[in-house]
């Protein structure tokens, strides 16, 4: 594998200076060059957040998957590290697909999917790689550790991938994505006494018709007295305002029966209400906080940085702190990020029916806006980010207080993005969980080509956009009296 990794690292060093910086993020992890998708091996290890990712360095489109690697102390400033994995063996010759990381007996162990595609005949097995320093890895001589023999009669070897490894009560477990013979998603559970020798335990959870034809990138973890299973279903059917992306994400909240190896579902919901969020993965930090990150793009969409020849495609979301409240998976900005915010300016006031207000020079390529709203019944409040109210020149947030809805639109902003959803829309509408319909708290995280809207420290909507010359102001307008409290503009230190 070292020959393939050396080749990739040399190519990156040569080509990275040629990447066009116009849409590059300031504090979201991106590939130095080439293509990025799923987060892999997210782990807090020896004082750093290590984040691996699906990576094809040689073009800004998907190709034979490598594992890129970066680390950070604060979830904002990322240090690019050498490529961790590259296709090199008969069992992973077509790609080192998604997986996870865990410390086992003082070694950092990666569990990943070895992908083989020979003339359309696909085989996916689960493999290990080991490191003593967290930087350089060697593939385990016993690979693959989960193969066709483990799942014969249970799942198709062509769709068995994305292992997430964990430890519970002295035993190692791995949840693996799969599907049934009639194209319903299912998650398999494997167990091991030492983390290297594996056996099939159970079908952890099986989907119903309409809940996705394949479940990808599972993650299983305890949180606030519950067990949480997150995953990414392909082609889950729309339900009201939820699951409008062709590929979605879902959180199942409930309990684990470890004797039977079955997950008992108490509630389920979409994880992110935006257009660009897939394959989330979590880790625990030193404060025992559960942190989640995801790929901030979406399959079956065009990507302007590739089409425009910028030399890169794909980025990660801002990592988020998780909690379970009322059997829902809630998300908020983590404290390491909040600690780096510096207040630039603030404004507060009231908007009467039909009244507009414009804040000039408030929009920057990287910033965080915080505001609280207090509305009368019947209020529809609109925030035009990058332009004046009621003018289609910026990102638009619209709050319909009576209906408990928040919508975000990137319609007409920058280079056109087209998806295969039917119908495809450049907007999403979120059903709010808040118990008070007439109060709203927003934290809007803007980077060069993305916006993430945190709602009431519970829900999030994530969007990418690729616009040169986005306006610098913020337009506010309301159909009924709305009090705007503490609208504050923050920069990152």
PDB file of C-alpha atoms in Angstrom, residues 204 218-231 250-256 263 269 271 282 290 322-324 328-329:
ATOM      1  CA  UNK A 204     -30.127  -5.221  14.193  1.00  0.00           C
ATOM      2  CA  UNK A 218     -24.885   3.364  10.182  1.00  0.00           C
ATOM      3  CA  UNK A 219     -23.697   4.588  13.571  1.00  0.00           C
ATOM      4  CA  UNK A 220     -24.912   3.222  16.920  1.00  0.00           C
ATOM      5  CA  UNK A 221     -24.275   4.973  20.233  1.00  0.00           C
ATOM      6  CA  UNK A 222     -25.748   5.613  23.707  1.00  0.00           C
ATOM      7  CA  UNK A 223     -26.870   9.154  24.499  1.00  0.00           C
ATOM      8  CA  UNK A 224     -28.849  10.643  27.393  1.00  0.00           C
ATOM      9  CA  UNK A 225     -30.315   7.330  28.529  1.00  0.00           C
ATOM     10  CA  UNK A 226     -31.252   6.146  25.038  1.00  0.00           C
ATOM     11  CA  UNK A 227     -29.594   4.292  22.206  1.00  0.00           C
ATOM     12  CA  UNK A 228     -29.417   6.127  18.901  1.00  0.00           C
ATOM     13  CA  UNK A 229     -29.037   4.531  15.484  1.00  0.00           C
ATOM     14  CA  UNK A 230     -28.339   6.945  12.621  1.00  0.00           C
ATOM     15  CA  UNK A 231     -28.105   5.961   8.971  1.00  0.00           C
ATOM     16  CA  UNK A 250     -32.581   9.384   9.665  1.00  0.00           C
ATOM     17  CA  UNK A 251     -32.197   8.975  13.435  1.00  0.00           C
ATOM     18  CA  UNK A 252     -33.850   6.074  15.230  1.00  0.00           C
ATOM     19  CA  UNK A 253     -34.201   6.618  18.978  1.00  0.00           C
ATOM     20  CA  UNK A 254     -34.885   3.720  21.323  1.00  0.00           C
ATOM     21  CA  UNK A 255     -33.265   0.926  23.284  1.00  0.00           C
ATOM     22  CA  UNK A 256     -30.871  -1.930  22.550  1.00  0.00           C
ATOM     23  CA  UNK A 263     -32.879  -2.367  18.221  1.00  0.00           C
ATOM     24  CA  UNK A 269     -37.046  11.465  12.240  1.00  0.00           C
ATOM     25  CA  UNK A 271     -31.633  14.407  10.927  1.00  0.00           C
ATOM     26  CA  UNK A 282     -20.118  10.616  15.460  1.00  0.00           C
ATOM     27  CA  UNK A 290     -21.157  13.221  21.357  1.00  0.00           C
ATOM     28  CA  UNK A 322     -25.737  16.003  20.040  1.00  0.00           C
ATOM     29  CA  UNK A 323     -28.309  15.387  22.737  1.00  0.00           C
ATOM     30  CA  UNK A 324     -31.603  13.522  23.088  1.00  0.00           C
ATOM     31  CA  UNK A 328     -35.448  13.447  19.357  1.00  0.00           C
ATOM     32  CA  UNK A 329     -31.836  13.829  18.307  1.00  0.00           C
TER      33      UNK A 329
END
